[in-house]
PDB file of C-alpha atoms in Angstrom:
ATOM      1  CA  MET A   1       0.000   0.000   0.000  1.00  0.00           C
ATOM      2  CA  ARG A   2       1.274   3.420  -0.879  1.00  0.00           C
ATOM      3  CA  GLU A   3       1.660   5.948   1.904  1.00  0.00           C
ATOM      4  CA  PRO A   4       0.095   9.413   1.446  1.00  0.00           C
ATOM      5  CA  THR A   5       2.541  12.012   0.219  1.00  0.00           C
ATOM      6  CA  VAL A   6       2.984  15.682   1.002  1.00  0.00           C
ATOM      7  CA  ALA A   7       1.215  16.536  -2.263  1.00  0.00           C
ATOM      8  CA  SER A   8      -2.044  14.999  -1.006  1.00  0.00           C
ATOM      9  CA  LEU A   9      -1.961  16.860   2.311  1.00  0.00           C
ATOM     10  CA  MET A  10      -0.342  20.246   1.743  1.00  0.00           C
ATOM     11  CA  THR A  11      -2.103  23.585   1.374  1.00  0.00           C
ATOM     12  CA  ARG A  12      -1.498  24.875  -2.135  1.00  0.00           C
ATOM     13  CA  GLU A  13      -2.699  28.454  -1.724  1.00  0.00           C
ATOM     14  CA  VAL A  14       0.104  29.991   0.323  1.00  0.00           C
ATOM     15  CA  ILE A  15       0.053  33.524   1.671  1.00  0.00           C
ATOM     16  CA  ALA A  16       3.584  34.870   1.198  1.00  0.00           C
ATOM     17  CA  ALA A  17       5.603  38.072   1.373  1.00  0.00           C
ATOM     18  CA  ASP A  18       8.311  39.460  -0.880  1.00  0.00           C
ATOM     19  CA  VAL A  19      11.800  40.231   0.391  1.00  0.00           C
ATOM     20  CA  GLY A  20      11.009  43.910  -0.108  1.00  0.00           C
ATOM     21  CA  SER A  21       7.694  43.877   1.798  1.00  0.00           C
ATOM     22  CA  SER A  22       7.604  46.618   4.422  1.00  0.00           C
ATOM     23  CA  PHE A  23       7.459  45.924   8.141  1.00  0.00           C
ATOM     24  CA  LYS A  24       3.952  47.355   8.353  1.00  0.00           C
ATOM     25  CA  ASP A  25       2.775  45.245   5.409  1.00  0.00           C
ATOM     26  CA  LEU A  26       4.102  42.146   7.159  1.00  0.00           C
ATOM     27  CA  VAL A  27       2.132  42.935  10.306  1.00  0.00           C
ATOM     28  CA  ARG A  28      -0.988  43.577   8.257  1.00  0.00           C
ATOM     29  CA  LEU A  29      -0.509  40.332   6.319  1.00  0.00           C
ATOM     30  CA  LEU A  30      -0.412  38.289   9.530  1.00  0.00           C
ATOM     31  CA  GLU A  31      -3.299  40.160  11.130  1.00  0.00           C
ATOM     32  CA  ASP A  32      -5.640  40.165   8.130  1.00  0.00           C
ATOM     33  CA  ASN A  33      -5.170  36.447   7.485  1.00  0.00           C
ATOM     34  CA  LYS A  34      -5.065  35.351  11.144  1.00  0.00           C
ATOM     35  CA  ILE A  35      -1.790  33.483  10.663  1.00  0.00           C
ATOM     36  CA  SER A  36       1.424  33.445  12.695  1.00  0.00           C
ATOM     37  CA  ALA A  37       4.053  33.311   9.938  1.00  0.00           C
ATOM     38  CA  VAL A  38       4.610  33.778   6.211  1.00  0.00           C
ATOM     39  CA  PRO A  39       7.339  32.596   3.849  1.00  0.00           C
ATOM     40  CA  VAL A  40       9.473  35.282   2.259  1.00  0.00           C
ATOM     41  CA  LEU A  41       9.995  34.903  -1.489  1.00  0.00           C
ATOM     42  CA  ASP A  42      12.665  36.154  -3.823  1.00  0.00           C
ATOM     43  CA  GLY A  43      11.648  35.498  -7.401  1.00  0.00           C
ATOM     44  CA  GLY A  44       9.140  32.875  -6.261  1.00  0.00           C
ATOM     45  CA  HIS A  45      11.735  30.991  -4.228  1.00  0.00           C
ATOM     46  CA  PRO A  46      11.474  30.846  -0.407  1.00  0.00           C
ATOM     47  CA  VAL A  47      14.527  32.455   1.194  1.00  0.00           C
ATOM     48  CA  GLY A  48      13.235  32.926   4.724  1.00  0.00           C
ATOM     49  CA  VAL A  49      10.211  33.120   6.975  1.00  0.00           C
ATOM     50  CA  VAL A  50       8.753  35.965   9.028  1.00  0.00           C
ATOM     51  CA  SER A  51       6.826  35.009  12.148  1.00  0.00           C
ATOM     52  CA  GLU A  52       5.266  37.039  14.916  1.00  0.00           C
ATOM     53  CA  ALA A  53       8.417  36.347  16.931  1.00  0.00           C
ATOM     54  CA  ASP A  54      10.486  38.089  14.239  1.00  0.00           C
ATOM     55  CA  LEU A  55       8.341  41.234  14.458  1.00  0.00           C
ATOM     56  CA  VAL A  56       7.945  41.608  18.231  1.00  0.00           C
ATOM     57  CA  PRO A  57      11.575  42.792  18.757  1.00  0.00           C
ATOM     58  CA  LYS A  58      10.542  46.074  17.092  1.00  0.00           C
ATOM     59  CA  GLU A  59       8.572  46.803  20.277  1.00  0.00           C
ATOM     60  CA  GLU A  60      10.895  44.911  22.630  1.00  0.00           C
ATOM     61  CA  PHE A  61      13.845  47.141  21.744  1.00  0.00           C
ATOM     62  CA  ARG A  62      11.785  50.192  20.759  1.00  0.00           C
ATOM     63  CA  GLY A  63      12.793  50.093  17.120  1.00  0.00           C
ATOM     64  CA  GLY A  64      16.460  49.659  17.914  1.00  0.00           C
ATOM     65  CA  THR A  65      16.683  52.798  20.048  1.00  0.00           C
ATOM     66  CA  GLU A  66      17.503  50.758  23.143  1.00  0.00           C
ATOM     67  CA  ASP A  67      21.189  50.213  23.807  1.00  0.00           C
ATOM     68  CA  ALA A  68      22.722  47.328  21.912  1.00  0.00           C
ATOM     69  CA  PRO A  69      23.154  44.127  23.934  1.00  0.00           C
ATOM     70  CA  GLY A  70      26.486  43.822  25.702  1.00  0.00           C
ATOM     71  CA  VAL A  71      29.376  41.660  24.634  1.00  0.00           C
ATOM     72  CA  PHE A  72      28.190  38.865  26.905  1.00  0.00           C
ATOM     73  CA  ALA A  73      24.660  38.811  25.466  1.00  0.00           C
ATOM     74  CA  GLY A  74      23.628  35.646  23.651  1.00  0.00           C
ATOM     75  CA  ARG A  75      23.480  35.327  19.876  1.00  0.00           C
ATOM     76  CA  VAL A  76      19.670  35.170  19.929  1.00  0.00           C
ATOM     77  CA  THR A  77      19.397  38.414  21.900  1.00  0.00           C
ATOM     78  CA  LYS A  78      21.759  40.193  19.512  1.00  0.00           C
ATOM     79  CA  HIS A  79      19.754  38.922  16.542  1.00  0.00           C
ATOM     80  CA  ARG A  80      16.497  40.235  18.041  1.00  0.00           C
ATOM     81  CA  TRP A  81      18.088  43.640  18.581  1.00  0.00           C
ATOM     82  CA  GLU A  82      19.165  43.714  14.927  1.00  0.00           C
ATOM     83  CA  GLN A  83      15.633  42.749  13.878  1.00  0.00           C
ATOM     84  CA  ALA A  84      14.285  45.708  15.863  1.00  0.00           C
ATOM     85  CA  GLY A  85      15.877  48.091  13.377  1.00  0.00           C
ATOM     86  CA  GLY A  86      14.550  46.231  10.316  1.00  0.00           C
ATOM     87  CA  VAL A  87      12.183  47.873   7.850  1.00  0.00           C
ATOM     88  CA  THR A  88      11.687  45.104   5.260  1.00  0.00           C
ATOM     89  CA  ALA A  89      11.110  41.366   5.234  1.00  0.00           C
ATOM     90  CA  ARG A  90      14.741  40.819   4.255  1.00  0.00           C
ATOM     91  CA  ASP A  91      15.821  42.642   7.430  1.00  0.00           C
ATOM     92  CA  VAL A  92      13.696  40.708   9.914  1.00  0.00           C
ATOM     93  CA  MET A  93      13.224  37.269   8.367  1.00  0.00           C
ATOM     94  CA  THR A  94      14.690  34.093   9.778  1.00  0.00           C
ATOM     95  CA  SER A  95      16.735  32.165   7.243  1.00  0.00           C
ATOM     96  CA  PRO A  96      17.475  29.739   5.786  1.00  0.00           C
ATOM     97  CA  VAL A  97      13.999  28.294   5.503  1.00  0.00           C
ATOM     98  CA  LYS A  98      13.350  24.548   5.795  1.00  0.00           C
ATOM     99  CA  THR A  99      11.800  23.119   2.597  1.00  0.00           C
ATOM    100  CA  ILE A 100      10.609  19.726   1.366  1.00  0.00           C
ATOM    101  CA  THR A 101       9.328  18.315  -1.918  1.00  0.00           C
ATOM    102  CA  SER A 102       5.759  17.250  -2.641  1.00  0.00           C
ATOM    103  CA  ASP A 103       6.674  13.599  -3.297  1.00  0.00           C
ATOM    104  CA  LEU A 104       7.945  13.070   0.256  1.00  0.00           C
ATOM    105  CA  ALA A 105       5.990  10.496   2.298  1.00  0.00           C
ATOM    106  CA  ALA A 106       3.793  11.848   5.084  1.00  0.00           C
ATOM    107  CA  SER A 107       5.716   9.953   7.786  1.00  0.00           C
ATOM    108  CA  ALA A 108       9.025  11.347   6.518  1.00  0.00           C
ATOM    109  CA  ALA A 109       7.547  14.850   6.522  1.00  0.00           C
ATOM    110  CA  ALA A 110       6.413  14.366  10.123  1.00  0.00           C
ATOM    111  CA  ARG A 111       9.973  13.407  11.075  1.00  0.00           C
ATOM    112  CA  GLU A 112      11.294  16.499   9.281  1.00  0.00           C
ATOM    113  CA  LEU A 113       8.878  18.691  11.225  1.00  0.00           C
ATOM    114  CA  ALA A 114       9.923  17.139  14.515  1.00  0.00           C
ATOM    115  CA  ALA A 115      13.637  17.370  13.763  1.00  0.00           C
ATOM    116  CA  ALA A 116      13.393  21.010  12.695  1.00  0.00           C
ATOM    117  CA  GLY A 117      11.178  21.923  15.644  1.00  0.00           C
ATOM    118  CA  VAL A 118       8.905  24.051  13.460  1.00  0.00           C
ATOM    119  CA  ARG A 119       5.139  24.241  12.916  1.00  0.00           C
ATOM    120  CA  ARG A 120       5.244  24.117   9.136  1.00  0.00           C
ATOM    121  CA  LEU A 121       7.441  23.160   6.192  1.00  0.00           C
ATOM    122  CA  PHE A 122       7.377  24.921   2.857  1.00  0.00           C
ATOM    123  CA  VAL A 123       7.021  22.751  -0.227  1.00  0.00           C
ATOM    124  CA  VAL A 124       9.052  23.481  -3.358  1.00  0.00           C
ATOM    125  CA  ASP A 125       9.211  22.027  -6.863  1.00  0.00           C
ATOM    126  CA  SER A 126      12.302  20.746  -8.660  1.00  0.00           C
ATOM    127  CA  ASP A 127      13.341  24.330  -9.439  1.00  0.00           C
ATOM    128  CA  GLY A 128      13.027  25.415  -5.822  1.00  0.00           C
ATOM    129  CA  ALA A 129       9.878  27.479  -6.377  1.00  0.00           C
ATOM    130  CA  LEU A 130       7.206  27.528  -3.677  1.00  0.00           C
ATOM    131  CA  VAL A 131       4.209  25.291  -4.447  1.00  0.00           C
ATOM    132  CA  GLY A 132       2.624  24.739  -1.021  1.00  0.00           C
ATOM    133  CA  VAL A 133       2.971  24.527   2.726  1.00  0.00           C
ATOM    134  CA  LEU A 134       2.607  21.535   5.042  1.00  0.00           C
ATOM    135  CA  SER A 135       1.680  22.184   8.664  1.00  0.00           C
ATOM    136  CA  ARG A 136       1.278  19.936  11.684  1.00  0.00           C
ATOM    137  CA  ARG A 137      -2.462  20.387  11.310  1.00  0.00           C
ATOM    138  CA  ASP A 138      -2.323  19.086   7.728  1.00  0.00           C
ATOM    139  CA  LEU A 139      -0.677  15.880   8.935  1.00  0.00           C
ATOM    140  CA  LEU A 140      -3.249  15.424  11.684  1.00  0.00           C
ATOM    141  CA  LYS A 141      -6.010  15.371   9.060  1.00  0.00           C
ATOM    142  CA  LEU A 142      -4.988  11.767   8.386  1.00  0.00           C
ATOM    143  CA  PHE A 143      -6.626  10.806  11.674  1.00  0.00           C
ATOM    144  CA  LEU A 144      -9.986  12.126  10.497  1.00  0.00           C
ATOM    145  CA  ARG A 145     -10.478   9.128   8.192  1.00  0.00           C
ATOM    146  CA  GLU A 146     -13.851   7.502   8.803  1.00  0.00           C
ATOM    147  CA  ASP A 147     -13.906   4.203  10.698  1.00  0.00           C
ATOM    148  CA  ASP A 148     -15.786   2.493   7.865  1.00  0.00           C
ATOM    149  CA  GLU A 149     -13.100   3.583   5.388  1.00  0.00           C
ATOM    150  CA  LEU A 150     -10.352   2.201   7.622  1.00  0.00           C
ATOM    151  CA  ARG A 151     -12.254  -1.059   8.124  1.00  0.00           C
ATOM    152  CA  THR A 152     -12.698  -1.535   4.369  1.00  0.00           C
ATOM    153  CA  THR A 153      -9.042  -0.777   3.651  1.00  0.00           C
ATOM    154  CA  ILE A 154      -7.832  -3.195   6.307  1.00  0.00           C
ATOM    155  CA  ARG A 155     -10.162  -5.974   5.215  1.00  0.00           C
ATOM    156  CA  ASP A 156      -9.759  -5.635   1.449  1.00  0.00           C
ATOM    157  CA  GLU A 157      -6.258  -4.193   0.974  1.00  0.00           C
ATOM    158  CA  ILE A 158      -4.251  -5.643   3.859  1.00  0.00           C
ATOM    159  CA  PHE A 159      -5.888  -9.025   4.359  1.00  0.00           C
ATOM    160  CA  GLY A 160      -7.362  -9.550   0.894  1.00  0.00           C
ATOM    161  CA  ARG A 161      -4.802  -8.189  -1.565  1.00  0.00           C
ATOM    162  CA  THR A 162      -1.564  -8.015   0.447  1.00  0.00           C
ATOM    163  CA  LEU A 163      -1.737 -11.158   2.607  1.00  0.00           C
ATOM    164  CA  TRP A 164      -4.090 -13.154   0.351  1.00  0.00           C
ATOM    165  CA  VAL A 165      -6.179 -14.055   3.361  1.00  0.00           C
ATOM    166  CA  ASP A 166      -9.904 -14.630   3.023  1.00  0.00           C
ATOM    167  CA  PRO A 167     -11.333 -11.481   4.698  1.00  0.00           C
ATOM    168  CA  ALA A 168     -14.239 -13.590   5.947  1.00  0.00           C
ATOM    169  CA  THR A 169     -11.864 -15.433   8.295  1.00  0.00           C
ATOM    170  CA  VAL A 170     -10.901 -12.241  10.121  1.00  0.00           C
ATOM    171  CA  THR A 171     -13.054  -9.813  12.102  1.00  0.00           C
ATOM    172  CA  VAL A 172     -12.088  -6.158  11.824  1.00  0.00           C
ATOM    173  CA  ASP A 173     -13.716  -3.637  14.130  1.00  0.00           C
ATOM    174  CA  VAL A 174     -12.814   0.059  14.151  1.00  0.00           C
ATOM    175  CA  SER A 175     -13.985   2.587  16.715  1.00  0.00           C
ATOM    176  CA  ALA A 176     -12.607   6.154  16.826  1.00  0.00           C
ATOM    177  CA  GLY A 177      -9.596   4.988  14.842  1.00  0.00           C
ATOM    178  CA  VAL A 178      -8.797   2.116  17.247  1.00  0.00           C
ATOM    179  CA  VAL A 179      -8.680  -1.204  15.388  1.00  0.00           C
ATOM    180  CA  THR A 180      -9.554  -4.567  16.951  1.00  0.00           C
ATOM    181  CA  LEU A 181      -8.523  -7.680  15.019  1.00  0.00           C
ATOM    182  CA  ASP A 182      -9.789 -11.178  15.718  1.00  0.00           C
ATOM    183  CA  GLY A 183      -9.554 -14.450  13.856  1.00  0.00           C
ATOM    184  CA  ARG A 184      -7.147 -17.211  12.897  1.00  0.00           C
ATOM    185  CA  LEU A 185      -4.390 -17.076  10.286  1.00  0.00           C
ATOM    186  CA  GLU A 186      -2.302 -19.958   9.037  1.00  0.00           C
ATOM    187  CA  ARG A 187       1.160 -18.791  10.166  1.00  0.00           C
ATOM    188  CA  ARG A 188       2.604 -16.679  12.960  1.00  0.00           C
ATOM    189  CA  SER A 189       4.531 -14.577  10.418  1.00  0.00           C
ATOM    190  CA  GLU A 190       1.213 -13.591   8.808  1.00  0.00           C
ATOM    191  CA  VAL A 191      -0.082 -12.412  12.183  1.00  0.00           C
ATOM    192  CA  ASP A 192       3.042 -10.302  12.722  1.00  0.00           C
ATOM    193  CA  ILE A 193       2.850  -8.776   9.235  1.00  0.00           C
ATOM    194  CA  ALA A 194      -0.860  -8.059   9.549  1.00  0.00           C
ATOM    195  CA  GLU A 195      -0.440  -6.299  12.889  1.00  0.00           C
ATOM    196  CA  HIS A 196       2.470  -4.242  11.515  1.00  0.00           C
ATOM    197  CA  LEU A 197       0.618  -3.191   8.372  1.00  0.00           C
ATOM    198  CA  VAL A 198      -2.540  -2.231  10.238  1.00  0.00           C
ATOM    199  CA  ARG A 199      -0.629  -0.211  12.819  1.00  0.00           C
ATOM    200  CA  ALA A 200       1.241   1.618  10.042  1.00  0.00           C
ATOM    201  CA  LEU A 201      -1.950   2.477   8.146  1.00  0.00           C
ATOM    202  CA  PRO A 202      -2.479   6.272   8.073  1.00  0.00           C
ATOM    203  CA  GLY A 203      -5.397   7.171  10.325  1.00  0.00           C
ATOM    204  CA  VAL A 204      -5.068   4.232  12.722  1.00  0.00           C
ATOM    205  CA  VAL A 205      -4.829   5.399  16.336  1.00  0.00           C
ATOM    206  CA  ASP A 206      -4.087   2.032  17.966  1.00  0.00           C
ATOM    207  CA  VAL A 207      -4.388  -1.714  17.345  1.00  0.00           C
ATOM    208  CA  HIS A 208      -5.784  -4.403  19.654  1.00  0.00           C
ATOM    209  CA  SER A 209      -4.927  -7.759  18.149  1.00  0.00           C
ATOM    210  CA  GLN A 210      -6.490 -11.067  19.131  1.00  0.00           C
ATOM    211  CA  LEU A 211      -5.260 -12.840  16.010  1.00  0.00           C
ATOM    212  CA  ARG A 212      -4.198 -16.454  16.409  1.00  0.00           C
ATOM    213  CA  CYS A 213      -2.183 -18.744  14.167  1.00  0.00           C
ATOM    214  CA  GLY A 214      -2.209 -22.415  13.184  1.00  0.00           C
ATOM    215  CA  TRP A 215       1.550 -22.842  13.570  1.00  0.00           C
ATOM    216  CA  ASN A 216       4.542 -20.745  14.532  1.00  0.00           C
ATOM    217  CA  ASP A 217       6.839 -20.497  11.532  1.00  0.00           C
ATOM    218  CA  THR A 218       9.037 -17.902  13.279  1.00  0.00           C
ATOM    219  CA  THR A 219      10.563 -20.427  15.706  1.00  0.00           C
ATOM    220  CA  HIS A 220      13.594 -22.418  14.564  1.00  0.00           C
ATOM    221  CA  PRO A 221      12.990 -26.211  14.727  1.00  0.00           C
ATOM    222  CA  ARG A 222      16.133 -26.701  16.818  1.00  0.00           C
ATOM    223  CA  GLN A 223      14.844 -24.196  19.373  1.00  0.00           C
ATOM    224  CA  THR A 224      11.627 -26.180  19.641  1.00  0.00           C
ATOM    225  CA  GLU A 225      13.632 -29.362  20.423  1.00  0.00           C
ATOM    226  CA  ILE A 226      15.741 -27.680  23.103  1.00  0.00           C
ATOM    227  CA  PHE A 227      13.199 -25.383  24.747  1.00  0.00           C
ATOM    228  CA  GLY A 228       9.949 -27.018  23.838  1.00  0.00           C
TER     229      GLY A 228
END
């Protein structure tokens, strides 16, 4: 089964700013659209991002009129002071910006989000031009799949087409994304594979397995002689 990709989850209409956008226009862009950050584009290519945190230093340091941080101040504090004197997106943006491509698997995108510690990733094409944005909320939409849809996919795709198991021999119940499996398969390896595939299915919250097997093909015969 193919995993959903970024292309199927991302938001394609992206509100963005230009590197030359004024400070006031940036504030208005965030306020009017009720968003917390925008990508900054240069010729259609994302070169940075401006968030509310990048704009607040203007007030924190009173537009740069406060004394510059001392020599022992941290790098982050010095950067905020520099942002306070900025007048365009280029001056205040945080860069470089983290980007991904639309063919990336959803699970890989989730790992990228976690590793980067950001709320969103900007999606670019092969030329590096912005084509969308993927947020944490976009990924969470996977868990809104209907229980009946999950049940059908598990029964027909996993047991029927992937494992070649008669779906009638297995009971699949799904409630609020939690899957309960019951029934008897021929081999222990089939039980293990089935449980793994169901748990990895996008939209599944948890799996309770009561599957049984006719014989354990995962145990070496010699082990059975010694320990059996």
